[in-house]
XYZ file of N, CA, C and O in Angstrom:
572
model
N 0.746 -1.162 -0.043
C -0.087 -0.121 0.203
C 0.580 1.298 0.011
O 0.556 2.347 -1.169
N 1.623 0.906 1.211
C 2.608 2.967 0.875
C 3.455 1.965 -0.576
O 3.655 3.610 -0.700
N 3.943 1.570 -1.510
C 4.663 1.753 -2.091
C 3.326 2.355 -3.834
O 4.158 3.439 -4.361
N 1.870 2.033 -3.583
C 1.350 2.764 -4.592
C 0.570 4.015 -4.019
O 1.245 4.969 -4.998
N 1.036 4.655 -3.277
C 0.921 5.536 -2.485
C 1.956 6.688 -3.001
O 2.222 7.848 -3.471
N 3.186 6.023 -2.668
C 4.138 6.277 -3.216
C 4.688 6.750 -4.904
O 5.516 7.917 -5.550
N 4.772 5.928 -5.372
C 4.138 5.655 -7.052
C 2.959 6.887 -7.613
O 3.638 7.216 -8.291
N 1.875 6.973 -6.870
C 1.373 7.636 -7.473
C 1.314 9.527 -7.177
O 1.640 10.502 -7.753
N 1.636 9.576 -5.857
C 2.721 10.719 -5.656
C 4.157 11.384 -6.521
O 4.404 11.917 -6.905
N 4.787 10.253 -6.553
C 6.042 10.614 -8.006
C 5.328 11.004 -8.816
O 5.988 11.540 -9.967
N 4.409 9.973 -9.253
C 3.303 10.413 -10.912
C 3.288 12.045 -10.845
O 3.450 12.107 -12.050
N 2.476 12.397 -9.574
C 1.909 13.993 -9.691
C 2.819 15.021 -9.817
O 3.067 15.479 -10.050
N 4.263 14.402 -9.191
C 5.248 15.165 -9.053
C 5.844 15.183 -10.484
O 6.534 16.669 -10.873
N 6.285 14.081 -11.119
C 6.506 14.310 -12.291
C 6.013 15.245 -13.262
O 6.125 15.850 -14.434
N 4.525 15.273 -13.264
C 3.771 15.701 -14.072
C 3.720 16.880 -13.910
O 3.679 17.645 -14.727
N 3.929 17.754 -12.549
C 3.810 19.308 -12.306
C 5.347 19.659 -12.764
O 5.520 20.745 -12.921
N 6.135 18.332 -12.923
C 7.150 19.521 -12.919
C 7.844 19.293 -14.349
O 8.699 20.249 -15.103
N 7.541 18.266 -15.142
C 6.854 18.933 -16.985
C 6.021 20.047 -17.020
O 6.483 20.271 -17.960
N 4.812 20.472 -16.272
C 3.964 20.943 -16.825
C 4.511 22.591 -16.138
O 4.246 23.606 -16.916
N 5.152 22.407 -15.781
C 5.691 23.632 -14.507
C 6.045 25.227 -15.325
O 5.831 26.278 -15.811
N 7.152 23.973 -16.245
C 8.460 25.538 -17.418
C 7.155 25.826 -18.350
O 6.861 26.981 -18.882
N 6.608 25.180 -18.855
C 5.007 25.500 -19.872
C 4.120 27.040 -19.409
O 4.026 27.549 -19.730
N 3.853 26.635 -17.760
C 3.241 27.361 -17.529
C 4.376 28.988 -17.095
O 3.490 29.740 -17.472
N 5.080 28.878 -16.948
C 6.100 29.461 -16.415
C 6.576 30.073 -17.581
O 6.008 31.637 -17.706
N 6.577 29.848 -18.767
C 7.184 30.487 -19.702
C 5.947 31.422 -20.720
O 5.646 32.217 -21.430
N 4.420 30.662 -20.520
C 3.483 31.094 -20.982
C 3.378 32.718 -20.338
O 2.649 33.152 -21.081
N 3.252 32.772 -18.617
C 3.213 33.777 -18.238
C 4.265 34.736 -18.148
O 3.799 36.129 -18.602
N 5.641 34.119 -18.917
C 6.458 35.280 -19.306
C 6.424 35.611 -20.488
O 7.260 36.722 -20.730
N 5.655 35.730 -21.313
C 5.966 35.815 -22.790
C 4.813 37.436 -22.602
O 3.536 37.647 -22.133
N 4.984 38.265 -22.717
C 4.868 40.124 -22.994
C 4.361 40.104 -23.973
O 4.917 40.630 -25.370
N 2.906 40.472 -23.987
C 2.342 40.652 -25.705
C 2.255 42.539 -25.873
O 2.427 42.809 -27.231
N 3.137 42.735 -25.085
C 3.119 44.715 -25.107
C 4.684 44.838 -25.424
O 5.215 45.507 -24.927
N 5.916 43.942 -25.212
C 7.042 43.986 -25.675
C 7.844 43.772 -26.748
O 6.802 43.266 -27.705
N 9.285 44.237 -27.147
C 9.524 43.848 -28.389
C 10.953 44.217 -28.429
O 11.442 44.958 -27.659
N 11.134 44.521 -29.818
C 12.523 44.888 -29.849
C 13.157 46.093 -30.538
O 12.154 45.769 -31.861
N 13.360 47.367 -30.490
C 13.087 48.381 -31.154
C 13.650 48.481 -32.914
O 15.506 47.866 -32.765
N 13.501 48.327 -33.882
C 14.142 47.838 -34.994
C 14.649 49.741 -35.599
O 15.932 49.206 -36.262
N 14.060 50.315 -35.402
C 14.678 52.008 -36.287
C 13.883 52.264 -35.490
O 13.226 52.570 -35.191
N 14.713 53.384 -35.662
C 14.352 55.208 -35.382
C 14.070 55.973 -36.379
O 15.624 56.501 -36.967
N 13.635 56.746 -37.054
C 13.488 57.678 -37.717
C 13.173 59.389 -37.956
O 11.839 59.466 -37.261
N 13.503 60.505 -37.937
C 13.123 61.824 -37.857
C 12.384 62.129 -39.355
O 13.318 62.152 -40.336
N 11.214 62.141 -39.347
C 10.604 62.288 -40.399
C 9.688 63.861 -40.638
O 9.439 64.467 -39.639
N 10.266 64.653 -41.535
C 9.602 65.865 -41.803
C 8.793 65.662 -42.751
O 10.036 65.647 -44.008
N 7.790 66.525 -43.194
C 6.822 66.861 -44.064
C 6.990 68.148 -44.403
O 6.243 68.661 -43.324
N 7.200 68.685 -45.422
C 7.114 70.367 -46.283
C 5.451 70.175 -45.931
O 4.811 69.463 -46.559
N 4.870 71.625 -45.777
C 3.569 71.382 -45.745
C 2.884 72.641 -46.991
O 3.549 72.163 -48.062
N 1.812 72.282 -47.443
C 1.342 73.153 -49.050
C 1.485 74.385 -48.237
O 0.893 75.175 -47.723
N 1.322 74.923 -49.725
C 1.412 76.165 -50.063
C 0.051 77.148 -50.166
O -0.840 75.749 -51.180
N -0.794 77.691 -49.739
C -2.091 78.145 -50.518
C -2.349 78.764 -51.577
O -2.806 79.785 -52.475
N -0.959 79.612 -52.062
C -0.647 80.704 -52.702
C -0.891 82.195 -52.010
O 0.146 83.193 -52.931
N -1.051 82.009 -50.504
C -1.077 83.632 -50.276
C 0.289 84.218 -49.560
O 0.969 84.917 -50.043
N 1.696 83.299 -49.409
C 2.643 83.208 -49.276
C 3.474 83.731 -50.907
O 4.472 85.022 -50.510
N 2.845 83.181 -52.489
C 3.497 83.630 -53.361
C 2.581 84.919 -53.431
O 4.053 85.632 -53.887
N 1.569 85.416 -53.287
C 1.320 86.381 -53.674
C 1.945 87.985 -53.019
O 2.429 88.810 -53.591
N 1.881 87.116 -51.504
C 2.762 88.142 -50.697
C 3.936 88.382 -51.144
O 4.829 90.025 -50.974
N 4.905 87.678 -51.814
C 6.503 87.534 -52.010
C 6.103 88.281 -53.303
O 7.674 89.284 -53.539
N 5.921 88.028 -54.173
C 5.775 88.861 -55.321
C 5.337 90.390 -55.192
O 6.182 91.093 -55.287
N 4.441 90.152 -54.680
C 4.313 91.975 -54.162
C 5.693 92.521 -53.673
O 6.062 93.599 -54.131
N 5.886 91.984 -52.647
C 7.149 92.824 -51.928
C 8.389 92.957 -52.946
O 9.092 93.550 -53.003
N 8.533 91.427 -53.782
C 9.562 91.035 -54.528
C 9.661 93.014 -55.685
O 10.726 92.701 -55.849
N 8.425 92.637 -56.222
C 7.945 93.786 -56.966
C 8.516 95.058 -56.613
O 9.137 95.812 -57.650
N 8.112 95.062 -55.587
C 8.424 96.466 -54.791
C 9.920 96.802 -54.962
O 10.545 97.644 -55.407
N 10.806 95.512 -54.527
C 12.003 96.083 -54.290
C 12.757 95.961 -55.246
O 13.729 96.739 -55.823
N 12.460 94.988 -56.767
C 12.921 95.136 -57.940
C 12.491 96.445 -58.663
O 13.470 97.014 -59.468
N 11.424 97.030 -58.442
C 11.193 98.568 -58.425
C 12.101 99.892 -58.251
O 12.280 100.824 -59.065
N 12.771 99.114 -57.457
C 13.386 100.326 -57.173
C 15.044 100.381 -57.925
O 15.676 101.101 -57.457
N 15.394 99.333 -58.339
C 16.310 98.994 -58.872
C 16.445 99.703 -60.449
O 15.648 99.345 -61.261
N 17.225 100.530 -61.249
C 17.523 100.966 -62.225
C 16.353 101.552 -62.572
O 15.342 102.618 -62.096
N 16.356 101.992 -64.230
C 15.133 102.924 -64.745
C 15.012 102.783 -65.816
O 15.644 101.634 -66.421
N 13.914 102.641 -66.662
C 13.896 102.318 -68.067
C 13.189 101.005 -68.318
O 12.545 100.261 -67.254
N 13.883 99.763 -69.375
C 14.042 98.502 -69.296
C 14.114 98.091 -68.503
O 13.953 96.857 -67.756
N 15.480 98.210 -67.615
C 15.659 97.760 -66.271
C 15.101 97.716 -65.238
O 15.192 96.877 -64.758
N 13.976 98.861 -65.463
C 13.542 99.071 -64.050
C 12.088 97.823 -64.336
O 12.123 97.314 -63.172
N 11.659 97.669 -65.233
C 10.923 96.842 -65.693
C 10.897 95.756 -65.815
O 10.715 94.672 -65.539
N 12.534 95.103 -65.879
C 13.248 93.898 -66.087
C 13.293 93.384 -64.113
O 12.957 92.013 -64.012
N 13.929 94.114 -63.431
C 14.225 94.038 -62.179
C 12.844 93.940 -61.401
O 12.528 92.897 -60.367
N 11.789 94.645 -61.841
C 10.377 94.538 -60.970
C 9.595 93.056 -61.205
O 9.539 91.925 -60.621
N 10.046 92.694 -63.165
C 9.180 90.763 -62.788
C 10.041 90.184 -62.491
O 9.894 89.466 -61.643
N 11.675 90.493 -62.339
C 12.485 89.331 -61.759
C 12.230 89.482 -60.747
O 12.262 88.027 -59.585
N 12.485 91.010 -59.343
C 11.550 90.736 -57.852
C 10.748 90.162 -57.921
O 10.558 89.334 -56.927
N 9.500 90.353 -58.503
C 7.801 89.454 -58.359
C 8.325 88.141 -58.251
O 7.670 87.260 -57.400
N 9.220 87.330 -59.617
C 9.427 86.005 -59.262
C 9.871 85.035 -58.303
O 9.386 84.416 -57.554
N 11.640 86.281 -58.374
C 11.760 85.495 -56.861
C 10.932 85.957 -55.619
O 10.755 84.778 -55.274
N 10.079 87.103 -55.467
C 9.904 87.154 -54.304
C 8.408 85.880 -53.940
O 7.907 85.642 -53.543
N 7.670 85.782 -55.393
C 6.906 84.899 -55.425
C 7.259 83.393 -55.056
O 6.875 82.722 -54.213
N 8.629 83.377 -55.443
C 8.925 81.484 -55.130
C 9.389 81.684 -53.592
O 9.089 80.443 -52.838
N 10.184 82.463 -53.432
C 10.329 82.477 -51.693
C 9.574 82.369 -50.459
O 9.018 82.036 -49.576
N 8.440 83.247 -51.108
C 7.060 83.619 -50.465
C 6.410 82.314 -50.214
O 5.849 81.564 -48.921
N 6.309 81.807 -51.117
C 5.630 80.215 -51.157
C 6.591 79.175 -50.652
O 5.746 78.286 -49.678
N 7.777 79.353 -50.946
C 8.249 78.133 -49.687
C 8.688 78.233 -48.626
O 8.915 78.032 -47.828
N 8.611 79.851 -48.221
C 8.561 80.304 -46.224
C 7.065 79.863 -46.204
O 6.869 79.579 -44.885
N 5.871 79.830 -46.652
C 4.517 79.371 -45.956
C 4.782 78.171 -46.001
O 4.452 77.761 -45.251
N 4.945 77.415 -46.764
C 5.076 75.724 -46.456
C 6.177 75.323 -45.971
O 6.094 74.770 -44.675
N 7.332 76.055 -45.411
C 8.335 75.775 -44.519
C 7.552 75.800 -43.546
O 7.905 75.235 -42.101
N 7.046 76.891 -42.986
C 5.903 77.305 -42.019
C 5.090 76.498 -40.941
O 4.646 76.354 -40.467
N 4.118 75.981 -42.861
C 3.294 74.738 -42.323
C 3.991 73.262 -42.240
O 3.275 72.375 -42.401
N 5.011 73.017 -42.131
C 5.906 71.562 -42.441
C 5.633 71.315 -41.087
O 5.329 71.344 -39.446
N 5.535 69.934 -40.873
C 5.503 68.946 -39.353
C 6.538 67.999 -39.787
O 7.000 67.459 -40.443
N 6.805 67.546 -37.701
C 7.565 66.554 -37.958
C 7.396 65.451 -36.775
O 6.828 66.012 -36.053
N 8.022 64.591 -37.108
C 7.558 63.479 -35.492
C 8.753 62.197 -36.004
O 9.472 62.398 -37.109
N 8.862 61.590 -35.145
C 9.412 60.248 -35.092
C 8.979 59.174 -34.980
O 8.394 58.845 -34.626
N 9.412 58.267 -35.982
C 8.973 57.259 -36.448
C 9.914 55.819 -35.704
O 11.252 55.840 -35.898
N 8.982 55.165 -34.464
C 9.370 54.038 -33.804
C 9.061 52.621 -34.183
O 7.756 52.004 -34.584
N 9.881 51.823 -34.846
C 9.453 50.452 -35.622
C 9.710 49.277 -34.798
O 11.348 49.534 -34.402
N 8.993 48.706 -34.144
C 9.172 47.596 -32.890
C 8.949 46.043 -33.526
O 7.867 46.018 -34.152
N 9.770 45.355 -33.464
C 9.643 43.538 -33.851
C 9.167 43.109 -32.027
O 9.602 42.950 -31.220
N 7.399 42.864 -32.530
C 7.387 42.813 -30.971
C 7.423 41.316 -31.193
O 7.452 40.717 -31.684
N 7.572 40.893 -29.696
C 7.309 39.460 -28.913
C 6.755 38.541 -29.992
O 7.210 37.187 -30.228
N 5.518 39.316 -29.893
C 4.411 38.296 -30.852
C 4.411 37.749 -32.104
O 3.956 37.337 -33.069
N 5.566 38.476 -33.070
C 6.043 38.205 -34.358
C 5.873 39.224 -35.055
O 6.363 39.230 -35.836
N 4.575 40.339 -35.069
C 4.163 41.294 -35.631
C 5.379 42.377 -35.513
O 6.186 42.851 -34.680
N 5.203 43.528 -36.478
C 5.901 44.783 -36.276
C 4.923 45.893 -36.548
O 4.413 45.898 -37.437
N 5.508 46.593 -35.417
C 4.816 47.825 -35.525
C 5.398 49.314 -35.276
O 6.370 49.171 -34.980
N 4.514 49.999 -35.969
C 5.225 51.277 -36.346
C 4.748 52.596 -35.131
O 3.319 52.580 -35.550
N 5.242 53.659 -34.188
C 4.517 53.993 -33.814
C 5.586 55.661 -34.022
O 6.318 55.776 -34.349
N 4.555 56.630 -34.028
C 5.025 58.227 -33.975
C 5.384 58.783 -32.445
O 3.628 58.650 -32.046
N 5.837 59.585 -32.535
C 6.461 60.909 -31.055
C 6.554 61.869 -31.760
O 7.098 62.199 -32.514
N 6.378 62.589 -31.514
C 6.522 64.685 -30.991
C 7.480 64.766 -30.993
O 8.223 65.664 -31.333
N 8.404 64.025 -29.639
C 9.714 64.256 -29.514
C 10.767 63.039 -29.759
O 10.357 62.163 -29.577
N 11.708 63.472 -29.619
C 12.809 62.247 -30.180
C 12.646 61.352 -28.304
O 12.448 62.116 -27.650
N 12.496 60.007 -28.804
C 12.393 58.728 -27.723
C 13.703 58.521 -26.886
O 14.911 59.621 -27.459
N 13.565 58.603 -25.992
C 14.516 57.827 -25.120
C 15.321 56.631 -25.147
O 16.299 56.104 -24.816
N 14.438 55.917 -26.392
C 15.159 54.191 -26.386
C 16.189 54.547 -27.470
O 16.040 55.436 -28.286
N 16.867 53.244 -27.527
C 17.870 52.773 -28.896
C 17.055 51.859 -29.250
O 16.808 51.006 -28.938
N 17.922 51.952 -30.701
C 17.738 50.612 -31.868
C 18.449 49.974 -30.872
O 19.311 49.392 -30.455
N 17.730 48.088 -31.190
C 18.361 47.419 -30.169
C 17.838 46.800 -28.833
O 17.816 46.068 -28.312
N 17.018 47.946 -28.115
C 16.641 47.780 -27.240
C 15.340 47.103 -26.642
O 14.308 47.089 -27.878
N 15.344 46.431 -25.757
C 14.036 45.941 -25.836
C 12.652 47.115 -24.727
O 13.709 47.340 -23.854
N 11.535 47.054 -25.643
C 10.956 48.015 -24.983
C 9.106 47.140 -24.413
O 9.011 46.195 -25.326
N 8.882 47.763 -23.295
C 7.290 47.433 -23.052
C 7.016 48.936 -23.880
O 6.445 50.183 -23.262
N 5.478 48.428 -24.203
C 4.512 49.299 -24.717
C 3.612 49.926 -23.325
O 3.194 49.877 -22.651
N 3.530 50.968 -23.649
C 2.981 51.894 -22.180
C 1.789 52.764 -22.264
O 1.886 53.694 -23.843
N 0.522 52.613 -21.702
C -0.434 53.678 -22.233
C -0.700 53.300 -23.677
O -0.865 54.588 -25.077
N -0.342 51.850 -24.133
C -1.041 51.441 -25.437
C -0.315 51.892 -26.718
O -0.730 52.115 -28.014
N 1.057 52.229 -26.396
C 1.868 52.859 -27.715
C 2.384 54.182 -27.595
O 3.065 54.648 -27.797
N 1.957 54.893 -26.487
C 2.076 56.416 -26.261
C 3.359 56.916 -25.744
O 3.968 58.103 -25.804
N 3.971 55.971 -24.680
C 5.039 56.040 -24.577
C 5.698 54.330 -24.282
O 5.154 53.638 -24.733
N 7.094 54.290 -24.484
C 7.713 52.939 -24.299
C 8.605 52.858 -23.045
O 9.479 54.210 -22.693
N 8.800 51.964 -22.695
C 9.857 51.956 -21.157
C 10.551 50.831 -21.371
O 10.137 50.020 -22.326
N 11.852 50.962 -21.300
C 12.780 49.714 -21.350
C 12.612 49.502 -20.792
O 12.772 49.425 -19.226
N 13.073 47.787 -21.092
C 13.021 46.813 -19.907
C 14.777 46.098 -20.349
O 15.272 45.906 -21.402
N 14.468 45.365 -18.956
C 15.897 44.319 -19.015
C 15.802 43.034 -20.527
O 14.683 42.516 -20.631
N 17.006 43.210 -20.841
C 16.767 42.064 -22.022
C 16.918 40.707 -21.186
O 17.289 39.650 -20.805
């Protein structure tokens, strides 16, 4: 009788010994964790509405008109207006430009996800991170 109890306890202990690592690894897998693949600064130029070009053309034309006399004055006025239109349009587009940081992460579950941030992230490529607040922040985790 003692042998059968001993064998039963040994069988139960063996079953737990083989099942325990699977249970621990299932708990250790983090769905919100991954490795930083890349960090890129992205800048997108804004769209011009034409107001910058018009304003630049007027200012450039006035300045060009101040140069020379006769035909030279007319050419300087036209050149000033054209140059001013170009510069005004570029200034407007630069004022409306947007920039952000893109961070690509290889998630532990196998997917690759990209997150955008308004300021430079504190993590680096190759580091392990955990998503915080649904990916609005990244927390560095130990390897």
